[in-house]
Short mmCIF file of C-alpha atoms and ligand atoms in Angstrom, two decimals:
data_model
loop_
_atom_site.label_atom_id
_atom_site.label_comp_id
_atom_site.label_asym_id
_atom_site.label_seq_id
_atom_site.Cartn_x
_atom_site.Cartn_y
_atom_site.Cartn_z
CA MET E 95 13.28 4.10 -34.64
CA VAL E 96 12.25 5.18 -31.14
CA SER E 97 14.82 6.85 -28.83
CA ALA E 98 15.45 5.46 -25.36
CA ASP E 99 17.73 6.47 -22.50
CA LEU E 100 17.39 3.13 -20.69
CA ILE E 101 17.14 -0.39 -22.08
CA VAL E 102 16.70 -3.43 -19.86
CA SER E 103 17.44 -6.45 -22.01
CA GLY E 104 17.67 -10.16 -21.44
CA CYS E 105 14.91 -10.67 -18.85
CA GLY E 106 14.26 -14.39 -18.38
CA GLN E 107 10.54 -13.74 -17.97
CA LEU E 108 8.97 -10.31 -18.23
CA VAL E 109 5.72 -10.20 -16.25
CA THR E 110 3.94 -7.13 -17.64
CA CYS E 111 0.57 -7.30 -15.79
CA ARG E 112 -0.77 -5.33 -18.77
CA GLY E 113 -4.29 -3.91 -18.41
CA PRO E 114 -6.94 -2.81 -18.82
CA ALA E 115 -7.27 -2.05 -15.11
CA PRO E 116 -8.82 -3.14 -12.92
CA LYS E 117 -8.75 -6.89 -13.42
CA ARG E 118 -11.47 -9.16 -12.08
CA LYS E 119 -12.17 -12.90 -12.25
CA GLN E 120 -10.84 -14.57 -15.41
CA ALA E 121 -8.83 -11.54 -16.54
CA LEU E 122 -6.63 -12.13 -13.50
CA GLN E 123 -5.24 -15.33 -14.99
CA ASP E 124 -3.31 -13.51 -17.73
CA LEU E 125 -0.14 -11.84 -16.42
CA GLY E 126 0.96 -10.83 -19.94
CA VAL E 127 4.24 -12.75 -19.69
CA ILE E 128 6.91 -12.25 -22.35
CA GLU E 129 9.68 -14.85 -22.42
CA ARG E 130 13.15 -13.34 -22.98
CA GLY E 131 11.71 -9.85 -22.78
CA CYS E 132 13.14 -6.40 -23.14
CA ILE E 133 11.86 -3.02 -22.03
CA ALA E 134 13.00 0.50 -22.84
CA SER E 135 12.17 3.95 -21.51
CA HIS E 136 12.77 7.62 -22.24
CA ASN E 137 12.65 10.33 -19.57
CA GLY E 138 11.12 7.81 -17.17
CA GLU E 139 8.32 6.74 -19.51
CA ILE E 140 8.13 3.27 -21.05
CA VAL E 141 8.53 3.44 -24.84
CA PHE E 142 8.91 -0.27 -25.68
CA VAL E 143 7.92 -3.62 -24.18
CA GLY E 144 8.62 -6.75 -26.23
CA SER E 145 11.25 -9.26 -27.21
CA ASP E 146 15.00 -8.67 -27.24
CA ALA E 147 15.03 -9.20 -31.01
CA ASP E 148 12.31 -6.58 -31.69
CA CYS E 149 14.00 -4.12 -29.36
CA THR E 150 17.23 -4.17 -31.37
CA GLN E 151 15.23 -3.41 -34.52
CA ARG E 152 13.04 -0.67 -33.15
CA ILE E 153 14.87 1.13 -30.36
CA ARG E 154 17.85 3.46 -30.65
CA LEU E 155 19.75 4.08 -27.43
CA GLU E 156 20.73 7.73 -26.98
CA PRO E 157 24.53 8.33 -26.77
CA ASP E 158 24.50 8.79 -23.00
CA GLY E 159 21.82 6.15 -22.47
CA VAL E 160 22.20 3.15 -20.15
CA THR E 161 21.75 -0.56 -20.89
CA LEU E 162 21.08 -2.94 -18.04
CA ASP E 163 21.70 -6.58 -18.88
CA ALA E 164 19.09 -8.44 -16.84
CA ALA E 165 21.06 -11.66 -17.37
CA GLY E 166 17.99 -13.89 -17.13
CA LEU E 167 16.43 -12.23 -14.08
CA LEU E 168 12.64 -12.02 -13.83
CA GLY E 169 11.19 -8.56 -14.53
CA LEU E 170 7.94 -7.29 -13.08
CA PRO E 171 6.28 -3.93 -12.45
CA GLY E 172 7.47 -2.01 -9.40
CA LEU E 173 5.24 -3.15 -6.54
CA VAL E 174 2.50 -0.82 -5.32
CA ASP E 175 1.65 -0.89 -1.61
CA PRO E 176 -1.80 0.72 -1.29
CA HIS E 177 -2.22 0.81 2.53
CA THR E 178 0.47 1.72 5.08
CA HIS E 179 0.81 3.72 8.27
CA LEU E 180 4.36 4.85 7.45
CA PRO E 181 4.88 7.95 9.65
CA PHE E 182 4.93 6.83 13.28
CA GLY E 183 7.26 7.18 16.27
CA GLY E 184 8.35 4.41 18.63
CA SER E 185 7.68 0.70 18.38
CA ARG E 186 5.52 -1.85 20.20
CA GLU E 187 7.61 -4.96 20.81
CA ASN E 188 6.50 -4.98 24.45
CA GLU E 189 2.89 -5.31 23.36
CA PHE E 190 4.02 -8.00 20.91
CA ARG E 191 5.60 -9.95 23.79
CA LEU E 192 2.27 -9.83 25.66
CA ARG E 193 0.45 -11.05 22.57
CA ILE E 194 2.87 -13.97 22.25
CA GLN E 195 1.84 -14.86 25.81
CA GLY E 196 -1.83 -14.87 24.79
CA ALA E 197 -3.16 -11.32 25.21
CA THR E 198 -5.21 -10.12 22.25
CA TYR E 199 -4.70 -6.94 20.24
CA ARG E 200 -8.09 -5.56 21.22
CA GLU E 201 -7.62 -6.33 24.94
CA LEU E 202 -4.30 -4.48 24.94
CA ALA E 203 -5.82 -1.55 23.05
CA ALA E 204 -8.60 -1.36 25.66
CA GLN E 205 -5.86 -1.08 28.34
CA GLY E 206 -4.38 1.99 26.66
CA MET E 207 -1.69 0.26 24.64
CA GLY E 208 -2.39 -0.15 20.94
CA ILE E 209 -2.80 2.89 18.72
CA GLN E 210 -2.80 5.33 21.67
CA SER E 211 0.74 4.36 22.70
CA THR E 212 1.99 5.07 19.17
CA VAL E 213 0.11 8.37 19.27
CA ASP E 214 2.15 9.33 22.38
CA ALA E 215 5.40 8.28 20.70
CA THR E 216 4.57 10.11 17.47
CA ARG E 217 3.55 13.32 19.24
CA SER E 218 6.82 13.34 21.16
CA ILE E 219 9.19 13.45 18.15
CA SER E 220 10.06 16.36 15.89
CA LEU E 221 9.24 16.70 12.20
CA PRO E 222 12.88 16.06 11.12
CA GLU E 223 13.01 12.94 13.30
CA LEU E 224 9.80 11.67 11.75
CA VAL E 225 11.12 12.38 8.24
CA ASP E 226 14.27 10.36 9.02
CA LEU E 227 12.18 7.42 10.23
CA CYS E 228 10.08 7.55 7.07
CA LEU E 229 13.18 7.63 4.84
CA LYS E 230 14.70 4.61 6.58
CA ARG E 231 11.46 2.64 6.18
CA LEU E 232 11.13 3.71 2.54
CA ASP E 233 14.65 2.38 1.92
CA SER E 234 13.52 -0.96 3.27
CA MET E 235 10.38 -0.91 1.10
CA LEU E 236 12.42 -0.08 -2.00
CA ALA E 237 14.85 -2.91 -1.29
CA HIS E 238 11.85 -5.27 -1.30
CA GLY E 239 10.56 -3.96 -4.62
CA THR E 240 7.98 -1.31 -3.68
CA THR E 241 8.10 1.79 -5.89
CA THR E 242 4.76 3.44 -5.01
CA VAL E 243 3.21 3.56 -1.56
CA GLU E 244 0.09 4.95 0.05
CA ALA E 245 0.74 6.33 3.55
CA LYS E 246 -1.65 7.52 6.23
CA SER E 247 -1.48 9.94 9.11
CA GLY E 248 -3.50 8.89 12.18
CA TYR E 249 -0.98 8.81 15.02
CA GLY E 250 -1.19 12.54 15.73
CA LEU E 251 -4.91 12.91 16.46
CA ASN E 252 -4.63 16.65 16.97
CA LEU E 253 -4.11 19.54 14.59
CA GLU E 254 -0.40 19.94 15.08
CA ASP E 255 0.61 16.31 14.98
CA GLU E 256 -1.68 15.18 12.16
CA ILE E 257 -0.22 18.02 10.08
CA LYS E 258 3.29 17.02 11.21
CA GLN E 259 2.74 13.48 9.94
CA LEU E 260 1.45 14.68 6.56
CA GLU E 261 4.31 17.18 6.26
CA ALA E 262 6.77 14.38 7.03
CA LEU E 263 5.25 12.44 4.14
CA ARG E 264 5.52 15.44 1.82
CA GLU E 265 9.19 15.90 2.74
CA ALA E 266 10.00 12.18 2.46
CA ASP E 267 8.28 12.07 -0.94
CA LEU E 268 10.58 14.86 -2.17
CA ARG E 269 13.71 13.19 -0.82
CA HIS E 270 13.07 9.54 -1.71
CA PRO E 271 12.60 7.77 -5.05
CA ILE E 272 9.39 6.03 -3.89
CA ASP E 273 6.23 7.99 -4.75
CA ILE E 274 3.99 8.57 -1.71
CA ILE E 275 0.20 8.93 -1.99
CA LYS E 276 -0.99 10.74 1.13
CA THR E 277 -4.07 9.91 3.19
CA PHE E 278 -5.46 11.89 6.12
CA LEU E 279 -6.56 9.38 8.80
CA GLY E 280 -7.29 11.75 11.68
CA ALA E 281 -10.22 9.41 12.47
CA HIS E 282 -7.92 6.48 13.29
CA GLU E 283 -8.86 6.46 16.99
CA VAL E 284 -10.55 8.78 19.46
CA PRO E 285 -7.68 10.49 21.27
CA ARG E 286 -7.44 9.93 25.02
CA GLU E 287 -8.28 13.56 25.82
CA TYR E 288 -11.56 13.29 23.86
CA LYS E 289 -12.65 9.80 24.98
CA ALA E 290 -15.64 11.13 26.91
CA ARG E 291 -16.66 13.56 24.15
CA LYS E 292 -16.16 11.94 20.81
CA GLU E 293 -18.49 14.44 19.07
CA ALA E 294 -16.11 17.25 20.01
CA TYR E 295 -13.24 15.40 18.33
CA ILE E 296 -15.36 14.74 15.21
CA ASP E 297 -16.11 18.44 15.21
CA LEU E 298 -12.40 19.26 15.46
CA LEU E 299 -11.64 16.88 12.59
CA ILE E 300 -14.30 18.38 10.35
CA HIS E 301 -13.97 22.06 11.22
CA ALA E 302 -10.30 22.51 12.09
CA ILE E 303 -7.98 19.74 10.88
CA LEU E 304 -9.66 18.85 7.57
CA PRO E 305 -9.71 22.49 6.34
CA GLU E 306 -6.01 22.83 7.21
CA VAL E 307 -5.16 19.60 5.37
CA LYS E 308 -7.11 20.82 2.37
CA ALA E 309 -5.74 24.38 2.40
CA ASN E 310 -2.18 23.07 2.33
CA ASN E 311 -2.93 20.27 -0.12
CA LEU E 312 -1.51 17.75 2.33
CA ALA E 313 -3.60 14.71 1.39
CA GLU E 314 -5.43 13.23 -1.57
CA PHE E 315 -7.46 10.65 0.39
CA PHE E 316 -9.46 10.59 3.61
CA ASP E 317 -9.79 7.42 5.71
CA VAL E 318 -11.73 6.41 8.85
CA PHE E 319 -11.28 3.41 11.15
CA CYS E 320 -14.90 2.27 11.03
CA GLU E 321 -15.04 -0.29 13.84
CA GLU E 322 -16.92 -1.13 17.01
CA GLY E 323 -15.54 1.08 19.78
CA VAL E 324 -13.87 3.45 17.31
CA TYR E 325 -16.12 5.17 14.67
CA SER E 326 -19.62 3.80 14.02
CA ILE E 327 -21.21 3.60 10.59
CA ASP E 328 -23.09 6.86 11.17
CA GLU E 329 -20.03 8.70 12.48
CA SER E 330 -17.96 7.36 9.59
CA ARG E 331 -20.59 8.53 7.10
CA GLN E 332 -20.64 12.00 8.64
CA LEU E 333 -16.84 12.23 8.40
CA ILE E 334 -16.73 10.85 4.86
CA ARG E 335 -19.34 13.34 3.65
CA ALA E 336 -17.38 16.25 5.11
CA ALA E 337 -14.19 14.99 3.45
CA LYS E 338 -15.90 14.55 0.09
CA LYS E 339 -17.22 18.09 0.38
CA ALA E 340 -13.66 19.25 0.92
CA GLY E 341 -12.66 17.44 -2.28
CA LEU E 342 -10.84 14.42 -0.83
CA LYS E 343 -11.27 10.89 -2.17
CA ILE E 344 -12.27 8.16 0.25
CA LYS E 345 -10.66 5.01 1.63
CA LEU E 346 -12.12 3.12 4.58
CA HIS E 347 -10.81 0.75 7.27
CA ALA E 348 -13.88 -1.50 7.11
CA ASP E 349 -15.10 -4.71 8.76
CA GLU E 350 -11.72 -5.55 10.33
CA PHE E 351 -12.97 -7.20 13.54
CA VAL E 352 -16.75 -6.70 13.74
CA PRO E 353 -19.09 -6.92 10.71
CA LEU E 354 -20.57 -3.43 10.97
CA GLY E 355 -21.25 -3.10 7.24
CA GLY E 356 -18.26 -0.90 6.48
CA ALA E 357 -17.90 -2.43 3.02
CA GLN E 358 -21.46 -1.40 2.13
CA LEU E 359 -20.80 2.09 3.46
CA ALA E 360 -17.67 2.32 1.28
CA VAL E 361 -19.66 1.30 -1.80
CA GLN E 362 -22.55 3.68 -1.03
CA GLU E 363 -20.18 6.60 -0.54
CA GLY E 364 -18.18 5.85 -3.69
CA ALA E 365 -14.97 5.08 -1.79
CA VAL E 366 -11.98 4.21 -3.94
CA SER E 367 -11.31 1.29 -1.60
CA ALA E 368 -12.49 -0.65 1.45
CA GLU E 369 -9.63 -2.17 3.43
CA HIS E 370 -9.14 -5.12 5.84
CA LEU E 371 -12.58 -6.83 5.33
CA ILE E 372 -11.76 -9.83 7.55
CA ALA E 373 -15.31 -9.67 8.93
CA ILE E 374 -17.08 -8.60 5.71
CA THR E 375 -20.67 -9.92 5.41
CA ASP E 376 -22.17 -11.85 2.47
CA GLN E 377 -24.02 -8.69 1.52
CA GLY E 378 -20.75 -6.74 1.66
CA ILE E 379 -19.07 -9.23 -0.70
CA GLU E 380 -21.96 -8.95 -3.14
CA GLU E 381 -21.88 -5.14 -3.10
CA MET E 382 -18.09 -4.94 -3.47
CA ALA E 383 -18.31 -7.33 -6.43
CA GLN E 384 -20.78 -5.03 -8.22
CA SER E 385 -18.83 -1.85 -7.52
CA PRO E 386 -15.69 -0.10 -8.75
CA SER E 387 -14.28 0.06 -5.17
CA THR E 388 -11.17 -2.01 -4.56
CA ALA E 389 -11.11 -4.58 -1.73
CA ILE E 390 -7.65 -4.09 -0.23
CA LEU E 391 -6.75 -7.16 1.82
CA LEU E 392 -4.01 -7.12 4.45
CA PRO E 393 -2.94 -10.70 5.21
CA GLY E 394 -0.03 -9.45 7.32
CA VAL E 395 -2.57 -8.51 10.03
CA PRO E 396 -4.11 -11.93 10.91
CA PHE E 397 -0.61 -13.42 10.52
CA PHE E 398 0.95 -10.90 12.93
CA LEU E 399 -2.04 -11.00 15.31
CA MET E 400 -1.89 -14.82 15.21
CA GLN E 401 -5.57 -14.92 14.34
CA ASP E 402 -7.22 -17.74 12.39
CA LYS E 403 -9.92 -15.65 10.77
CA LYS E 404 -8.76 -14.23 7.43
CA ALA E 405 -10.36 -12.04 4.78
CA PRO E 406 -12.48 -14.13 2.35
CA ALA E 407 -10.21 -13.44 -0.61
CA ARG E 408 -11.41 -16.42 -2.64
CA ARG E 409 -15.05 -15.46 -2.28
CA LEU E 410 -14.29 -11.84 -3.17
CA VAL E 411 -12.32 -12.78 -6.29
CA ASP E 412 -14.87 -15.40 -7.37
CA ALA E 413 -17.74 -12.96 -6.90
CA GLY E 414 -15.94 -10.50 -9.20
CA ALA E 415 -14.59 -7.90 -6.77
CA VAL E 416 -11.42 -5.94 -7.56
CA VAL E 417 -8.94 -7.36 -5.05
CA ALA E 418 -5.62 -5.77 -4.08
CA LEU E 419 -3.12 -6.51 -1.30
CA ALA E 420 -1.15 -4.25 1.03
CA THR E 421 1.27 -4.49 3.95
CA ASP E 422 -0.72 -2.25 6.36
CA PHE E 423 2.81 -1.46 7.63
CA ASN E 424 2.31 -0.24 11.24
CA PRO E 425 3.87 -0.99 14.65
CA GLY E 426 0.84 -2.74 16.17
CA SER E 427 -0.74 -5.10 13.69
CA SER E 428 1.67 -5.61 10.78
CA MET E 429 5.29 -4.59 11.28
CA THR E 430 6.61 -5.28 7.79
CA GLU E 431 7.68 -3.08 4.91
CA SER E 432 7.78 -6.04 2.52
CA GLN E 433 5.01 -6.17 -0.06
CA MET E 434 6.88 -9.18 -1.48
CA PHE E 435 6.19 -11.04 1.78
CA ILE E 436 2.51 -10.03 1.59
CA LEU E 437 2.36 -11.51 -1.92
CA GLN E 438 3.64 -14.76 -0.44
CA LEU E 439 1.21 -14.67 2.50
CA ALA E 440 -1.74 -14.11 0.15
CA VAL E 441 -0.97 -17.31 -1.68
CA PHE E 442 -0.16 -19.31 1.45
CA THR E 443 -2.96 -18.05 3.70
CA LEU E 444 -5.73 -16.54 1.53
CA HIS E 445 -5.78 -19.23 -1.18
CA MET E 446 -5.20 -16.72 -3.96
CA SER E 447 -3.56 -18.02 -7.13
CA LEU E 448 -0.09 -16.79 -8.08
CA GLU E 449 -1.59 -14.76 -10.92
CA GLU E 450 -4.31 -13.19 -8.75
CA ALA E 451 -1.84 -12.28 -6.03
CA ILE E 452 0.72 -10.76 -8.44
CA HIS E 453 -1.98 -8.58 -10.00
CA ALA E 454 -3.07 -7.64 -6.47
CA VAL E 455 0.35 -6.11 -5.63
CA THR E 456 0.74 -4.37 -9.01
CA LEU E 457 -2.09 -3.35 -11.35
CA ASN E 458 -5.03 -3.75 -8.95
CA ALA E 459 -3.04 -2.14 -6.13
CA ALA E 460 -2.43 0.86 -8.42
CA TYR E 461 -6.17 0.97 -9.17
CA GLY E 462 -6.88 0.97 -5.42
CA ILE E 463 -5.03 4.29 -5.08
CA ASP E 464 -6.21 5.74 -8.39
CA ARG E 465 -2.80 5.45 -10.06
CA HIS E 466 -3.58 2.75 -12.63
CA THR E 467 -2.99 5.04 -15.59
CA GLU E 468 0.57 5.71 -14.39
CA VAL E 469 1.92 2.61 -12.64
CA GLY E 470 1.17 -1.03 -11.83
CA SER E 471 2.01 -2.57 -15.21
CA LEU E 472 4.78 -2.52 -17.78
CA GLU E 473 3.08 -0.88 -20.75
CA VAL E 474 4.08 1.83 -23.21
CA GLY E 475 3.20 5.26 -21.79
CA LYS E 476 3.43 4.23 -18.14
CA LYS E 477 6.22 5.09 -15.70
CA MET E 478 9.36 2.99 -15.96
CA ASP E 479 9.03 1.48 -12.47
CA MET E 480 10.32 -2.06 -12.44
CA VAL E 481 11.86 -4.74 -10.30
CA LEU E 482 14.30 -7.46 -11.38
CA CYS E 483 14.28 -10.59 -9.26
CA ASP E 484 16.50 -13.61 -8.89
CA ALA E 485 13.79 -16.05 -10.00
CA PRO E 486 13.60 -18.30 -13.10
CA ASN E 487 9.82 -17.80 -13.37
CA TYR E 488 7.07 -15.98 -11.47
CA ALA E 489 6.05 -19.02 -9.40
CA TYR E 490 9.45 -18.70 -7.70
CA LEU E 491 8.44 -15.34 -6.19
CA VAL E 492 6.25 -17.32 -3.78
CA TYR E 493 7.69 -20.84 -4.03
CA HIS E 494 11.06 -19.63 -2.71
CA PHE E 495 9.65 -17.85 0.32
CA GLY E 496 11.11 -15.90 3.22
CA ILE E 497 14.00 -14.48 1.21
CA ASN E 498 14.23 -11.21 -0.71
CA PRO E 499 14.52 -12.00 -4.44
CA VAL E 500 14.93 -8.32 -5.50
CA VAL E 501 18.27 -7.63 -7.24
CA HIS E 502 17.69 -4.36 -9.13
CA VAL E 503 14.98 -1.70 -8.84
CA ILE E 504 14.24 0.97 -11.43
CA LYS E 505 12.13 3.97 -10.43
CA ASN E 506 11.02 6.54 -12.97
CA GLY E 507 13.65 5.32 -15.45
CA LYS E 508 16.56 5.44 -12.95
CA ILE E 509 18.35 2.43 -11.50
CA VAL E 510 17.89 3.08 -7.78
CA ILE E 511 18.93 -0.35 -6.50
CA ARG E 512 21.69 -2.12 -8.38
CA HIS E 513 22.90 -5.56 -7.31
CA ARG E 514 20.98 -5.13 -4.03
CA GLN E 515 22.79 -1.87 -3.22
CA ARG E 516 21.19 1.55 -3.09
CA ASN E 517 22.44 3.50 -6.10
CA ASN E 518 22.59 7.21 -5.45
CA PRO E 519 21.31 9.38 -8.32
CA GLN E 520 22.85 8.50 -11.69
O1 NIG G 606 -4.81 -0.91 10.04
N1 NIG G 606 -6.91 -0.99 12.23
C1 NIG G 606 -6.47 0.10 12.55
N2 NIG G 606 -5.27 0.57 12.40
C2 NIG G 606 -4.11 -0.20 12.12
C3 NIG G 606 -3.41 -0.67 13.36
C4 NIG G 606 -2.72 0.43 14.00
C5 NIG G 606 -1.95 0.10 15.25
O2 NIG G 606 -2.15 -0.93 15.92
O3 NIG G 606 -1.10 0.94 15.55
C6 NIG G 606 -4.45 -1.29 11.14
O4 NIG G 606 -4.35 -2.48 11.43
FE1 FE G 607 -4.43 0.11 8.46
#
């Protein structure tokens, strides 16, 4: 017999998304579904995944252990959101109103709105205020089934405020059940005060802010907004090389609006992921398909920017790329905390199959932040991070759209949302 301190029994369908990770092409069709499944954990680690009948035979619940009767709900791995801009001040509904009237995101950015306005708002608030904002947004993510999130700085754009954003993430990570993977995105924009001397800002990033981030262990990843009018391919390469030298892993905002070849740069530099890719070239698709880098697609962005052009998800999957999905949660181009909604958008707007899209918010999303040995699937030895949804089968997660199907959430073996209510520590 194996000891457990948590047993979740009676799942209608248990969608395990079992590996090996990452999944490409045909492997994406198998979600590892167990009908009438049961799952058990001990000290936050999964010790059993199988049928209710086998569980009774093989698992012994410790005297103070907990049983959760899933009562026919659908179980799936806690969702992983591998690209967000969580720590920001202010909001941009005024810019949104102008966009509804026909202005474009890039026009407004050129007029000083866009990222720069969020930089002003983020600089003007204190660290505790920023932590509170992060915690509130993390609550919303958790309620929609996210249990692991990647989060970027990039609205400070100076030493003090980039560090403030990363410290806010460190503090929020300690205080909230969701695990936060931290990314330093000091190269998100060229700050207003450096517009005429971009090289001086690149110098500041490389010689002042990056060493401080590294010395205080404030980020695991480094990211650059590689885009026309922001950082060119050569500038991005220079920044990436400095970050790699400092021991950070690489992510890249690549080929969002203009096909600069950011995907190829990501592959050449061994980036863990290339993200956005709406304007990726044929060559970029081919290179991503042959590489271990994850293509992280963000369908919330063209939806929110009311833009017809979408990332070529079908072509990427068919070519054999590792495809994941993320919210890109930010106040300018994708104001949603719901990775569940992104799953729906991927099926409705990117022509991904249900199975491809579910893997893209779980196992492949975990791979895209280098956490696939810990989370992203329900398998023995992984973290007990799971979501129980009011859905008779996994098609319902998308079929019944625009609602939140999440009823219970388990993080690290603890029931953190029970019957849609936040459960404070057991
Ligand atoms: O990922 N593309 C660059 N950065 C964000 C948008 C940030 C903003 O508008 O505040 C993105 O879409
Ligand atoms: Fe982004």
